[in-house]
Tab-separated table of C-alpha atoms in Angstrom:
chain	number	residue	atom	x	y	z
C	88	MET	CA	15.155	-7.009	-19.580
C	89	GLY	CA	15.964	-5.711	-16.105
C	90	VAL	CA	14.691	-2.950	-13.832
C	91	TYR	CA	13.294	0.315	-15.171
C	92	SER	CA	15.525	3.344	-14.572
C	93	ASN	CA	14.072	6.771	-13.786
C	94	LYS	CA	14.321	7.653	-17.488
C	95	ASP	CA	12.526	4.411	-18.389
C	96	ILE	CA	9.770	5.094	-15.820
C	97	LYS	CA	9.138	8.630	-17.073
C	98	GLN	CA	9.083	7.479	-20.691
C	99	ALA	CA	6.758	4.555	-19.881
C	100	ILE	CA	4.354	6.909	-18.073
C	101	ASN	CA	4.447	9.238	-21.072
C	102	ASP	CA	3.733	6.247	-23.357
C	103	ASP	CA	0.939	4.977	-21.051
C	104	LEU	CA	2.752	1.685	-20.356
C	105	ILE	CA	2.979	2.623	-16.673
C	106	VAL	CA	-0.135	4.149	-15.109
C	107	CYS	CA	0.083	6.393	-12.028
C	108	VAL	CA	-2.858	8.659	-11.162
C	109	PRO	CA	-2.215	11.170	-9.694
C	110	TYR	CA	1.375	11.408	-10.914
C	111	ASP	CA	4.104	13.566	-9.384
C	112	GLU	CA	7.387	13.549	-11.290
C	113	HIS	CA	9.198	14.406	-8.050
C	114	HIS	CA	8.233	10.950	-6.741
C	115	VAL	CA	10.400	9.227	-9.365
C	116	SER	CA	13.701	8.062	-7.844
C	117	GLU	CA	16.698	6.625	-9.694
C	118	ALA	CA	15.027	3.226	-10.215
C	119	SER	CA	11.612	3.373	-8.497
C	120	LEU	CA	8.401	5.362	-8.083
C	121	ASP	CA	7.310	6.474	-4.615
C	122	ILE	CA	3.680	5.896	-3.626
C	123	THR	CA	1.697	7.572	-0.855
C	124	LEU	CA	-0.669	6.413	1.895
C	125	GLY	CA	-4.430	6.594	1.284
C	126	HIS	CA	-7.229	7.474	3.739
C	127	TYR	CA	-8.885	4.102	4.384
C	128	PHE	CA	-7.805	0.923	6.141
C	129	TYR	CA	-8.907	-2.325	7.776
C	130	LYS	CA	-7.605	-3.438	11.152
C	131	GLN	CA	-7.633	-6.724	13.025
C	132	GLU	CA	-10.546	-7.084	15.420
C	133	PHE	CA	-9.516	-9.061	18.496
C	134	ASP	CA	-12.234	-11.197	20.060
C	135	GLU	CA	-11.416	-13.520	22.961
C	136	GLN	CA	-14.201	-15.835	21.804
C	137	TYR	CA	-12.187	-16.757	18.702
C	138	ARG	CA	-8.785	-18.417	18.824
C	139	VAL	CA	-8.489	-19.574	15.210
C	140	TYR	CA	-8.868	-17.406	12.109
C	141	ASN	CA	-10.140	-19.182	8.978
C	142	PRO	CA	-9.140	-17.178	5.863
C	143	PHE	CA	-11.173	-19.593	3.711
C	144	ASP	CA	-14.456	-18.521	5.353
C	145	GLN	CA	-15.730	-15.143	4.111
C	146	SER	CA	-17.766	-14.564	7.269
C	147	ASP	CA	-14.652	-15.158	9.372
C	148	VAL	CA	-12.669	-12.750	7.192
C	149	MET	CA	-15.354	-10.093	7.747
C	150	ARG	CA	-15.197	-10.730	11.488
C	151	TYR	CA	-11.419	-10.620	11.601
C	152	PHE	CA	-10.931	-7.390	9.647
C	153	LYS	CA	-12.814	-4.374	10.988
C	154	GLY	CA	-13.533	-1.672	8.445
C	155	PRO	CA	-13.256	0.122	6.247
C	156	LEU	CA	-12.054	2.728	8.731
C	157	GLU	CA	-10.970	6.246	7.807
C	158	ALA	CA	-7.958	8.202	9.011
C	159	ILE	CA	-8.924	11.003	11.402
C	160	PRO	CA	-7.396	14.455	12.007
C	161	HIS	CA	-4.242	14.455	14.100
C	162	GLN	CA	-5.767	16.699	16.789
C	163	GLU	CA	-8.877	14.529	17.039
C	164	TRP	CA	-6.822	11.372	17.524
C	165	CYS	CA	-4.718	13.047	20.236
C	166	LYS	CA	-7.824	14.350	22.021
C	167	ASN	CA	-9.430	10.898	21.927
C	168	ASN	CA	-6.291	9.362	23.425
C	169	GLY	CA	-5.445	12.070	25.970
C	170	LEU	CA	-2.178	13.087	24.293
C	171	LYS	CA	-0.585	16.340	23.192
C	172	LEU	CA	-0.147	17.050	19.497
C	173	PHE	CA	2.890	15.424	17.897
C	174	ALA	CA	5.617	17.683	16.519
C	175	ASN	CA	5.805	18.485	12.800
C	176	ILE	CA	2.333	17.153	11.926
C	177	PRO	CA	-0.404	19.772	11.297
C	178	PRO	CA	-3.405	19.495	13.680
C	179	GLU	CA	-5.929	18.935	10.870
C	180	HIS	CA	-3.820	16.427	8.945
C	181	PRO	CA	-5.427	12.940	8.833
C	182	VAL	CA	-3.399	10.175	10.451
C	183	ILE	CA	-3.465	6.432	11.079
C	184	VAL	CA	-1.806	5.201	14.275
C	185	LEU	CA	-0.495	1.635	14.614
C	186	ARG	CA	-0.127	0.043	18.016
C	187	PRO	CA	2.993	-2.058	18.774
C	188	GLY	CA	2.850	-5.222	16.682
C	189	GLU	CA	-0.348	-4.130	14.913
C	190	ARG	CA	-1.003	-4.934	11.253
C	191	ILE	CA	-3.480	-3.136	9.010
C	192	LEU	CA	-4.574	-3.378	5.396
C	193	ALA	CA	-4.316	0.081	3.848
C	194	HIS	CA	-3.996	1.305	0.259
C	195	THR	CA	-2.044	3.612	-1.978
C	196	HIS	CA	-3.535	6.991	-2.795
C	197	GLU	CA	-2.467	6.422	-6.386
C	198	PHE	CA	-4.064	4.173	-8.973
C	199	VAL	CA	-0.940	2.524	-10.273
C	200	GLY	CA	0.271	-0.434	-12.316
C	201	ILE	CA	1.839	-1.520	-15.580
C	202	ARG	CA	0.348	-2.606	-18.889
C	203	PRO	CA	0.951	-6.261	-19.843
C	204	THR	CA	3.210	-5.118	-22.684
C	205	GLY	CA	5.344	-3.161	-20.205
C	206	GLY	CA	6.259	-5.779	-17.623
C	207	ALA	CA	5.503	-6.382	-13.940
C	208	CYS	CA	6.301	-4.545	-10.726
C	209	GLU	CA	6.807	-4.959	-6.998
C	210	ILE	CA	6.258	-2.752	-3.988
C	211	ARG	CA	8.662	-2.295	-1.084
C	212	SER	CA	8.928	-0.111	2.000
C	213	ARG	CA	10.883	3.109	1.700
C	214	SER	CA	14.107	2.702	3.638
C	215	SER	CA	13.217	5.539	6.028
C	216	TRP	CA	10.112	3.645	7.185
C	217	GLY	CA	12.036	0.392	7.409
C	218	ARG	CA	14.551	2.009	9.746
C	219	ASN	CA	11.644	3.165	11.908
C	220	GLY	CA	10.249	-0.349	12.264
C	221	VAL	CA	7.401	-0.138	9.754
C	222	ALA	CA	6.951	-2.793	7.062
C	223	VAL	CA	4.752	-1.511	4.250
C	224	CYS	CA	4.318	-4.652	2.195
C	225	PHE	CA	5.067	-7.463	4.579
C	226	ASP	CA	4.887	-10.354	2.140
C	227	ALA	CA	2.587	-9.940	-0.890
C	228	GLY	CA	4.325	-7.220	-2.861
C	229	TRP	CA	4.256	-8.566	-6.408
C	230	ILE	CA	2.012	-6.842	-8.993
C	231	ASP	CA	1.298	-8.837	-12.134
C	232	PRO	CA	1.209	-7.478	-15.699
C	233	GLY	CA	-2.027	-5.634	-16.447
C	234	TYR	CA	-3.047	-5.009	-12.823
C	235	ILE	CA	-3.864	-1.303	-12.477
C	236	ASN	CA	-5.613	-0.124	-9.330
C	237	ARG	CA	-4.957	1.189	-5.860
C	238	ILE	CA	-2.493	-1.225	-4.275
C	239	THR	CA	-3.298	-2.943	-0.984
C	240	LEU	CA	-0.594	-2.295	1.619
C	241	GLU	CA	0.046	-4.773	4.443
C	242	ILE	CA	1.418	-2.281	6.949
C	243	TYR	CA	2.947	-3.774	10.072
C	244	ASN	CA	4.384	-1.978	13.105
C	245	LEU	CA	7.414	-4.071	14.007
C	246	ASN	CA	8.143	-1.994	17.115
C	247	GLN	CA	7.461	-3.956	20.293
C	248	HIS	CA	6.763	-1.096	22.705
C	249	GLU	CA	5.717	2.057	20.848
C	250	SER	CA	2.923	3.063	18.492
C	251	VAL	CA	3.757	4.708	15.166
C	252	ILE	CA	1.893	7.598	13.552
C	253	LEU	CA	1.319	7.433	9.776
C	254	PRO	CA	0.209	10.690	8.108
C	255	VAL	CA	-2.069	10.212	5.104
C	256	GLY	CA	-0.352	11.319	1.896
C	257	GLU	CA	3.102	10.465	3.232
C	258	ARG	CA	5.444	8.710	0.797
C	259	ILE	CA	5.389	5.290	2.400
C	260	GLY	CA	6.499	2.810	-0.260
C	261	GLN	CA	8.215	2.499	-3.612
C	262	ILE	CA	7.358	0.545	-6.737
C	263	ILE	CA	10.085	-1.111	-8.787
C	264	PHE	CA	9.189	-1.900	-12.398
C	265	HIS	CA	10.563	-4.940	-14.243
C	266	HIS	CA	10.719	-5.625	-17.950
C	267	THR	CA	9.296	-9.037	-18.883
C	268	GLY	CA	8.911	-11.080	-21.998
C	269	GLU	CA	5.541	-11.469	-23.687
C	270	VAL	CA	2.850	-12.756	-21.310
C	271	GLU	CA	-0.119	-15.008	-22.063
C	272	GLY	CA	-3.156	-13.515	-20.342
C	273	ASP	CA	-3.143	-10.716	-17.764
C	274	TYR	CA	-5.287	-9.016	-15.135
C	275	SER	CA	-6.918	-6.710	-17.682
C	276	ASP	CA	-8.595	-9.675	-19.425
C	277	GLY	CA	-9.183	-11.813	-16.334
C	278	ARG	CA	-5.934	-13.736	-16.956
C	279	LYS	CA	-7.874	-16.180	-19.128
C	280	GLY	CA	-9.829	-17.543	-16.200
C	281	MET	CA	-7.082	-17.091	-13.636
C	282	SER	CA	-7.402	-15.053	-10.442
C	283	GLY	CA	-7.741	-11.477	-11.686
C	284	LYS	CA	-10.597	-10.762	-9.269
C	285	TYR	CA	-9.137	-7.570	-7.772
C	286	GLN	CA	-8.815	-5.599	-11.020
C	287	HIS	CA	-12.319	-4.153	-10.842
């Protein structure tokens, strides 16, 4: 039991216990696997007519989250917002920009997860993003055995006064893999009637 080391992660990927597509061996750290930011996202749609959000009403969820939206080229975003290009980001590179206090639902570029015989995993912000006031998985970071897909990222700009630019493809989070005992049911078989609705 315990956390997978880098040697464990590489061996588990080789044995198909951990799935990561595409896989870059350089993204394996001492005890985690870095994941990158995908192109699409949902953002909160503010409407003064509504003061209460009901997450149990699908129509209200659709109203509340605008999207899917797609990251746009850096130079296009700057032109649209009357700003000069930011340093060290190529003009054509797609970006997502978060306003102060804004939260979006984004996704990993990678299809990633762990077979039920391998364990479970969790996602956390990379420390460099945390220091810059960006939370990558604000609360729901646990990934159950057998769940293999692109991972939803709850990205939150914790900065109160400044927007933050997120380049697509940037290493934004890290997955930590845990050994578990034998599990009864998992996402790959619908968890025997439990809530495996996001697997497909």
